[in-house]
Each structure stands twice: as C-alpha cells, then as structure tokens.
Amino acid sequence: MDEVSVRISSDLDLVRAREQGRVLAGQLGFTQSDLTLVATAISELARNIVRYARRGEIVLRQAEDGGVPGIVIIARDEGPGIPDVNRAMEPGYSTAGGLGLGLPGVRRIMDKFEIVSEVNRGTVVTVTKWKR
Amino acid sequence: MAVPILKQGPFLIASIQSALTDTDLVQLRDALVGQVGSYRSRGVIVDVTALDVLDSFASRTLRDLAHMVRLRGAETVIVGIQPEVAFTMVRLGLTLEGVATALDLEEGLFYLDQKLRSTQQEG
Ligand SMILES: Nc1ncnc2c1ncn2[C@@H]1O[C@H](COP(=O)(O)OP(=O)(O)OP(=O)(O)O)[C@@H](O)[C@H]1O
Ligand SMILES: [Mg+2]
C-alpha cells in the first residue's frame, strides 16, 4: 500500500505536502477539481500544524472501498491539542485571528472527517476523499 | 521566492509564477502596499493564474492586500483565479468580499483603466 509521510515544520513544507497530495491523487485518477480540493485540504491541515503545534507530519495513504480508490490524509502533531473540539469546528472560530474556516472547510470538502485531540498531547485529523 | 512586480504606467502588475509560501505572499502584500507609494500608482493587478490553491490564509492575505492598497488611494484587482480554485473556494466558504476580480490580465487592465478614467472625470 502506497504511503508517503511529509514532515511539517515550516511554510515551505506546506507547499511540499500539497504537491505530494496532488501527485498521489493524480495517480489515482482524481479529476482536476478534486485534486484542487485535496491540495487545499492538505494546505489547511498542514498550516494548522505549523501555526499551533510548530511541527508534525502529514501522512498520505491510498485507500480503496469496493473498487473505488481514495486518498486518506492524516495530519498529526504532538502540540498543545484543542480544549474544545466542537468549538474549533464552528465556522469563524479562531484563536489566532484567522478566518476560522480551516477545519470546518476541510470537513465540507472531504468525504470523511475525523478529529481526535487531547490537551498537551496533540491532535490527529484524518480525512478521506474518494474518487468520483 | 520573490514575485516580480512590473510597473506599467500608473499600474503595478504582480504576476505570481509558481506556488507561493505564506511568507512569500505576505512579502508580496507588503511590497505592493509600499510600492504604491513610491511609484504613486493608481492600481494594482495581482495575477494568480499560477496558484493551484487559494486557501483561507491566501484569501485573507489577498483581501488584506486590497484593503491596504485602497487605504493608500489605489485600486486592486485579482486576476486569473482558475475554475477549480474558484470551485474550491466556494465549497470552503471563502470569499474575496470587497475585492475586485477579473478573468485575466487584459480584463484587469481594462477594469483599472475605466476606474482611473471615471475618477479623472469626477475630479
Ligand atoms: N493542530 C492543532 N493544534 C492545536 N490547535 C488547533 C490545531 N488545529 C486547529 N486548532 C485550533 O482550532 C481553531 C480553529 O482552526 P481552523 O483551522 O478552523 O481556523 P484557524 O486556523 O484559526 O483560521 P484559518 O484556518 O481560517 O486561517 C484554531 O484557531 C486553533 O485554536
Ligand atoms: Mg486553520
């Protein structure tokens, strides 16, 4: 099973992770607009890592469901964690003066979204996009 | 990577050539806001044709850029947003509210020309 891990610790890594996501989803035959959705989701998740946890990783994994290929994006860090995940998922909620659209936006553009976060332990966001 | 800024008459044109980091984009914003003063420019065009992703940070930075440029007395127009990028922005809930956009460089220049002409007529 194909899997790539991109270490994230600077805004240059964001661009790198985005490109990797495009390559993998491209190999799976994603449409042009789905490639852009995938790259954008990676961008939001990787930026949250840099901004809130300083470092972490993005794992990109190939998936399959009844013959339909998909891409799984795992954004993992050992940063401060999120005290109130429900709140963080509300559009417009930001502790950093951002638009607060990263997490809710990613949930909207992906097919599956999971977030597990523990204060002082870190955050793992796992999202999946299936090929259409 | 620095984005080249071209001076064309009363306008500044920034054509982004490849994917940009957040730092690059912030530098571009600051350079344009500064150069509007040094060249006494009346308009700014930012060509984002080469950008394959316009996420929350990029949208906010472009919006800030346009507002800052307006506070300096000039107009901004963002040109070249690709169809897939527009699609993704809408899905994400991102807007460029209060920011002029145009299809491409040519349309952007036309827009700024019209703006300039109408302010000259008023004055
Ligand atoms: N990896 C993370 N570690 C710790 N806190 C996080 C993490 N990701 C998100 N958060 C928290 O959740 C909030 C909402 O995140 P979200 O990405 O939706 O918005 P934002 O980053 O504040 O702004 P935007 O993404 O629109 O620029 C953040 O402000 C931050 O408090
Ligand atoms: Mg964010």
Tab-separated table of C-alpha atoms and ligand atoms in Angstrom:
chain	number	residue	atom	x	y	z
A	1	MET	CA	0.000	0.000	0.000
A	2	ASP	CA	1.339	3.353	-1.047
A	3	GLU	CA	2.042	5.773	1.748
A	4	VAL	CA	4.038	8.991	1.961
A	5	SER	CA	4.882	10.986	5.027
A	6	VAL	CA	5.801	14.653	4.792
A	7	ARG	CA	7.349	16.288	7.804
A	8	ILE	CA	5.814	19.645	8.523
A	9	SER	CA	7.731	22.359	10.336
A	10	SER	CA	7.732	25.385	8.036
A	11	ASP	CA	5.525	27.023	5.472
A	12	LEU	CA	7.719	25.579	2.726
A	13	ASP	CA	6.689	22.101	3.891
A	14	LEU	CA	3.065	23.105	3.266
A	15	VAL	CA	3.804	23.562	-0.408
A	16	ARG	CA	5.666	20.257	-0.470
A	17	ALA	CA	2.823	18.349	1.202
A	18	ARG	CA	0.332	19.886	-1.205
A	19	GLU	CA	2.400	18.745	-4.172
A	20	GLN	CA	2.695	15.204	-2.777
A	21	GLY	CA	-1.059	15.062	-2.307
A	22	ARG	CA	-1.604	16.173	-5.878
A	23	VAL	CA	0.778	13.517	-7.172
A	24	LEU	CA	-0.871	10.686	-5.225
A	25	ALA	CA	-4.450	11.746	-6.011
A	26	GLY	CA	-3.390	12.280	-9.629
A	27	GLN	CA	-2.107	8.710	-9.833
A	28	LEU	CA	-5.492	7.544	-8.555
A	29	GLY	CA	-7.209	9.368	-11.396
A	30	PHE	CA	-8.865	12.197	-9.461
A	31	THR	CA	-10.437	14.968	-11.522
A	32	GLN	CA	-8.764	18.356	-11.752
A	33	SER	CA	-11.200	19.924	-9.303
A	34	ASP	CA	-10.841	17.060	-6.818
A	35	LEU	CA	-7.048	17.437	-6.998
A	36	THR	CA	-7.523	21.038	-6.012
A	37	LEU	CA	-9.833	20.050	-3.139
A	38	VAL	CA	-7.225	17.567	-1.893
A	39	ALA	CA	-4.363	20.072	-2.154
A	40	THR	CA	-6.422	22.714	-0.371
A	41	ALA	CA	-7.374	20.378	2.483
A	42	ILE	CA	-3.712	19.458	2.952
A	43	SER	CA	-2.824	23.139	2.954
A	44	GLU	CA	-5.313	23.939	5.735
A	45	LEU	CA	-4.329	20.968	7.907
A	46	ALA	CA	-0.586	21.490	7.450
A	47	ARG	CA	-0.888	25.178	8.232
A	48	ASN	CA	-2.686	24.390	11.468
A	49	ILE	CA	0.251	22.130	12.389
A	50	VAL	CA	2.809	24.869	11.747
A	51	ARG	CA	0.736	27.553	13.406
A	52	TYR	CA	-0.457	25.742	16.511
A	53	ALA	CA	1.908	22.822	17.089
A	54	ARG	CA	5.018	24.101	15.259
A	55	ARG	CA	5.791	20.670	13.871
A	56	GLY	CA	4.160	17.428	12.916
A	57	GLU	CA	3.539	15.344	9.849
A	58	ILE	CA	1.131	14.779	7.016
A	59	VAL	CA	0.675	11.159	6.008
A	60	LEU	CA	-0.881	10.456	2.637
A	61	ARG	CA	-2.251	6.996	2.102
A	62	GLN	CA	-4.018	5.238	-0.705
A	63	ALA	CA	-7.352	3.646	0.212
A	64	GLU	CA	-9.955	1.519	-1.504
A	65	ASP	CA	-13.623	0.840	-0.949
A	66	GLY	CA	-15.387	-1.670	-3.176
A	67	GLY	CA	-13.024	-0.961	-6.038
A	68	VAL	CA	-13.240	2.813	-5.636
A	69	PRO	CA	-9.850	4.372	-4.908
A	70	GLY	CA	-9.427	7.153	-2.426
A	71	ILE	CA	-6.851	9.185	-0.594
A	72	VAL	CA	-6.523	9.383	3.178
A	73	ILE	CA	-4.819	12.446	4.641
A	74	ILE	CA	-3.628	12.189	8.220
A	75	ALA	CA	-2.405	15.385	9.890
A	76	ARG	CA	-0.671	14.523	13.128
A	77	ASP	CA	1.104	16.626	15.728
A	78	GLU	CA	2.169	16.485	19.356
A	79	GLY	CA	1.283	20.098	20.012
A	80	PRO	CA	-0.963	21.743	22.614
A	81	GLY	CA	-4.149	19.977	21.493
A	82	ILE	CA	-7.587	21.557	21.230
A	83	PRO	CA	-9.522	22.035	24.506
A	84	ASP	CA	-12.942	22.253	22.840
A	85	VAL	CA	-13.034	20.411	19.530
A	86	ASN	CA	-16.714	21.162	18.880
A	87	ARG	CA	-15.998	24.823	19.176
A	88	ALA	CA	-12.934	24.579	16.909
A	89	MET	CA	-15.173	23.012	14.267
A	90	GLU	CA	-17.522	26.027	14.204
A	91	PRO	CA	-17.006	28.272	11.184
A	92	GLY	CA	-15.493	31.556	12.312
A	93	TYR	CA	-13.929	30.225	15.498
A	94	SER	CA	-10.218	31.048	15.632
A	95	THR	CA	-7.782	31.565	18.484
A	96	ALA	CA	-5.256	33.092	16.102
A	97	GLY	CA	-7.180	35.874	14.390
A	98	GLY	CA	-7.718	33.655	11.355
A	99	LEU	CA	-10.937	33.254	9.421
A	100	GLY	CA	-11.702	30.112	11.412
A	101	LEU	CA	-12.638	28.347	8.200
A	102	GLY	CA	-9.820	25.784	8.043
A	103	LEU	CA	-11.281	22.836	9.957
A	104	PRO	CA	-14.970	23.333	9.054
A	105	GLY	CA	-13.970	23.966	5.448
A	106	VAL	CA	-11.919	20.780	5.239
A	107	ARG	CA	-14.826	18.812	6.699
A	108	ARG	CA	-17.083	20.253	3.996
A	109	ILE	CA	-14.809	19.453	1.054
A	110	MET	CA	-13.810	15.921	2.124
A	111	ASP	CA	-15.991	12.793	2.212
A	112	LYS	CA	-14.975	11.696	5.685
A	113	PHE	CA	-13.588	13.714	8.579
A	114	GLU	CA	-12.316	12.628	11.988
A	115	ILE	CA	-10.537	14.658	14.630
A	116	VAL	CA	-9.010	13.426	17.852
A	117	SER	CA	-7.326	15.938	20.090
A	118	GLU	CA	-6.048	15.842	23.619
A	119	VAL	CA	-4.745	18.836	25.544
A	120	ASN	CA	-0.966	18.704	25.935
A	121	ARG	CA	-0.832	15.523	23.873
A	122	GLY	CA	-1.590	16.617	20.350
A	123	THR	CA	-4.043	16.459	17.504
A	124	VAL	CA	-4.758	13.952	14.759
A	125	VAL	CA	-7.070	14.872	11.901
A	126	THR	CA	-7.909	12.081	9.449
A	127	VAL	CA	-9.810	12.853	6.272
A	128	THR	CA	-10.702	10.802	3.216
A	129	LYS	CA	-11.643	11.748	-0.302
A	130	TRP	CA	-12.970	9.115	-2.712
A	131	LYS	CA	-12.509	9.242	-6.433
A	132	ARG	CA	-15.694	10.231	-8.267
B	1	MET	CA	10.560	33.083	-3.999
B	2	ALA	CA	10.030	36.774	-4.748
B	3	VAL	CA	7.231	37.696	-7.120
B	4	PRO	CA	8.304	40.105	-9.877
B	5	ILE	CA	6.412	43.401	-9.777
B	6	LEU	CA	6.176	45.226	-13.084
B	7	LYS	CA	5.416	48.903	-13.373
B	8	GLN	CA	3.159	49.657	-16.304
B	9	GLY	CA	2.162	53.320	-16.472
B	10	PRO	CA	0.052	54.149	-13.421
B	11	PHE	CA	-0.338	50.481	-12.502
B	12	LEU	CA	1.677	47.776	-10.787
B	13	ILE	CA	1.422	44.224	-12.029
B	14	ALA	CA	2.470	41.292	-9.867
B	15	SER	CA	2.464	38.019	-11.768
B	16	ILE	CA	2.828	35.063	-9.486
B	17	GLN	CA	4.937	32.456	-11.297
B	18	SER	CA	4.602	29.371	-9.103
B	19	ALA	CA	3.204	28.105	-5.817
B	20	LEU	CA	3.920	30.547	-3.001
B	21	THR	CA	4.612	30.017	0.652
B	22	ASP	CA	2.674	32.067	3.194
B	23	THR	CA	5.827	34.110	3.769
B	24	ASP	CA	6.138	34.881	0.038
B	25	LEU	CA	2.547	36.017	-0.098
B	26	VAL	CA	2.909	38.304	2.905
B	27	GLN	CA	6.077	39.755	1.363
B	28	LEU	CA	4.214	40.397	-1.867
B	29	ARG	CA	1.436	42.173	0.036
B	30	ASP	CA	3.916	44.402	1.841
B	31	ALA	CA	5.931	45.135	-1.299
B	32	LEU	CA	2.820	46.199	-3.213
B	33	VAL	CA	1.492	48.351	-0.395
B	34	GLY	CA	4.921	50.032	-0.270
B	35	GLN	CA	5.417	50.454	-3.999
B	36	VAL	CA	2.000	52.040	-4.497
B	37	GLY	CA	3.531	54.935	-2.550
B	38	SER	CA	6.957	55.032	-4.159
B	39	TYR	CA	5.576	54.951	-7.718
B	40	ARG	CA	2.365	56.836	-6.912
B	41	SER	CA	0.474	54.025	-8.602
B	42	ARG	CA	-3.276	54.169	-9.090
B	43	GLY	CA	-3.894	50.489	-9.406
B	44	VAL	CA	-2.507	47.061	-8.634
B	45	ILE	CA	-3.072	43.822	-10.515
B	46	VAL	CA	-2.259	40.526	-8.871
B	47	ASP	CA	-2.197	37.667	-11.372
B	48	VAL	CA	-2.867	34.388	-9.539
B	49	THR	CA	-3.160	32.184	-12.640
B	50	ALA	CA	-0.225	30.062	-11.415
B	51	LEU	CA	-1.748	29.428	-7.986
B	52	ASP	CA	-3.292	25.966	-7.733
B	53	VAL	CA	-4.519	26.593	-4.184
B	54	LEU	CA	-6.213	29.629	-2.668
B	55	ASP	CA	-6.904	28.575	0.902
B	56	SER	CA	-8.067	30.508	3.947
B	57	PHE	CA	-4.711	32.154	4.518
B	58	ALA	CA	-4.237	33.188	0.900
B	59	SER	CA	-7.788	34.565	0.678
B	60	ARG	CA	-7.333	36.584	3.815
B	61	THR	CA	-3.955	37.911	2.664
B	62	LEU	CA	-5.323	38.974	-0.741
B	63	ARG	CA	-8.271	40.646	0.956
B	64	ASP	CA	-5.948	42.479	3.349
B	65	LEU	CA	-3.746	43.489	0.430
B	66	ALA	CA	-6.682	45.010	-1.444
B	67	HIS	CA	-7.893	46.877	1.625
B	68	MET	CA	-4.436	48.211	2.438
B	69	VAL	CA	-3.898	49.343	-1.151
B	70	ARG	CA	-7.278	51.091	-1.063
B	71	LEU	CA	-6.278	52.901	2.116
B	72	ARG	CA	-3.250	54.128	0.144
B	73	GLY	CA	-5.549	55.521	-2.535
B	74	ALA	CA	-5.256	52.858	-5.218
B	75	GLU	CA	-7.397	50.015	-6.531
B	76	THR	CA	-6.566	46.310	-6.611
B	77	VAL	CA	-7.848	43.703	-8.987
B	78	ILE	CA	-7.133	39.994	-8.630
B	79	VAL	CA	-6.988	38.208	-11.974
B	80	GLY	CA	-6.659	34.635	-13.169
B	81	ILE	CA	-8.435	32.619	-10.480
B	82	GLN	CA	-8.642	29.158	-12.060
B	83	PRO	CA	-12.025	27.412	-12.328
B	84	GLU	CA	-11.067	24.580	-9.925
B	85	VAL	CA	-9.733	27.126	-7.461
B	86	ALA	CA	-12.963	29.127	-7.637
B	87	PHE	CA	-14.930	25.915	-7.123
B	88	THR	CA	-12.878	25.004	-4.050
B	89	MET	CA	-13.126	28.496	-2.567
B	90	VAL	CA	-16.908	28.401	-2.793
B	91	ARG	CA	-17.030	24.946	-1.226
B	92	LEU	CA	-14.755	26.093	1.602
B	93	GLY	CA	-16.845	29.181	2.219
B	94	LEU	CA	-14.054	31.572	1.245
B	95	THR	CA	-14.899	34.908	-0.296
B	96	LEU	CA	-12.964	37.854	-1.651
B	97	GLU	CA	-15.609	40.288	-0.486
B	98	GLY	CA	-14.900	43.876	-1.363
B	99	VAL	CA	-12.115	42.867	-3.736
B	100	ALA	CA	-12.353	43.386	-7.492
B	101	THR	CA	-11.617	40.365	-9.654
B	102	ALA	CA	-11.283	39.931	-13.403
B	103	LEU	CA	-10.850	36.997	-15.750
B	104	ASP	CA	-7.324	37.758	-16.892
B	105	LEU	CA	-4.656	40.430	-17.154
B	106	GLU	CA	-6.309	42.125	-20.110
B	107	GLU	CA	-9.658	42.411	-18.331
B	108	GLY	CA	-7.888	43.567	-15.189
B	109	LEU	CA	-6.147	46.399	-17.049
B	110	PHE	CA	-9.446	47.353	-18.677
B	111	TYR	CA	-11.098	47.493	-15.258
B	112	LEU	CA	-8.385	49.715	-13.785
B	113	ASP	CA	-8.388	51.984	-16.868
B	114	GLN	CA	-12.123	52.508	-16.506
B	115	LYS	CA	-11.734	53.265	-12.813
B	116	LEU	CA	-8.975	55.761	-13.470
B	117	ARG	CA	-10.969	57.450	-16.202
B	118	SER	CA	-14.067	57.806	-14.042
B	119	THR	CA	-12.126	59.381	-11.164
B	120	GLN	CA	-10.439	61.809	-13.575
B	121	GLN	CA	-13.831	62.840	-14.926
B	122	GLU	CA	-15.149	63.432	-11.426
B	123	GLY	CA	-12.075	65.451	-10.468
C	1	LIG	N1	-3.287	21.138	15.123
C	1	LIG	C1	-3.845	21.963	16.014
C	1	LIG	N2	-3.342	22.060	17.274
C	1	LIG	C2	-3.905	22.880	18.185
C	1	LIG	N3	-4.976	23.670	17.935
C	1	LIG	C3	-5.516	23.633	16.705
C	1	LIG	C4	-5.000	22.772	15.691
C	1	LIG	N4	-5.743	22.938	14.571
C	1	LIG	C5	-6.698	23.844	14.887
C	1	LIG	N5	-6.571	24.267	16.161
C	1	LIG	C6	-7.479	25.206	16.890
C	1	LIG	O1	-8.735	25.225	16.225
C	1	LIG	C7	-9.055	26.564	15.808
C	1	LIG	C8	-9.817	26.524	14.505
C	1	LIG	O2	-8.959	26.030	13.453
C	1	LIG	P1	-9.268	26.455	11.937
C	1	LIG	O3	-8.221	25.874	11.071
C	1	LIG	O4	-10.687	26.115	11.653
C	1	LIG	O5	-9.188	28.040	11.954
C	1	LIG	P2	-7.895	28.983	12.081
C	1	LIG	O6	-6.658	28.189	11.857
C	1	LIG	O7	-7.979	29.723	13.362
C	1	LIG	O8	-8.106	30.012	10.888
C	1	LIG	P3	-7.976	29.704	9.307
C	1	LIG	O9	-7.670	28.243	9.160
C	1	LIG	O10	-9.292	30.063	8.726
C	1	LIG	O11	-6.876	30.571	8.835
C	1	LIG	C9	-7.729	27.272	15.746
C	1	LIG	O12	-7.847	28.680	15.899
C	1	LIG	C10	-6.955	26.624	16.903
C	1	LIG	O13	-7.318	27.208	18.126
C	2	MG	MG	-6.511	26.887	10.183
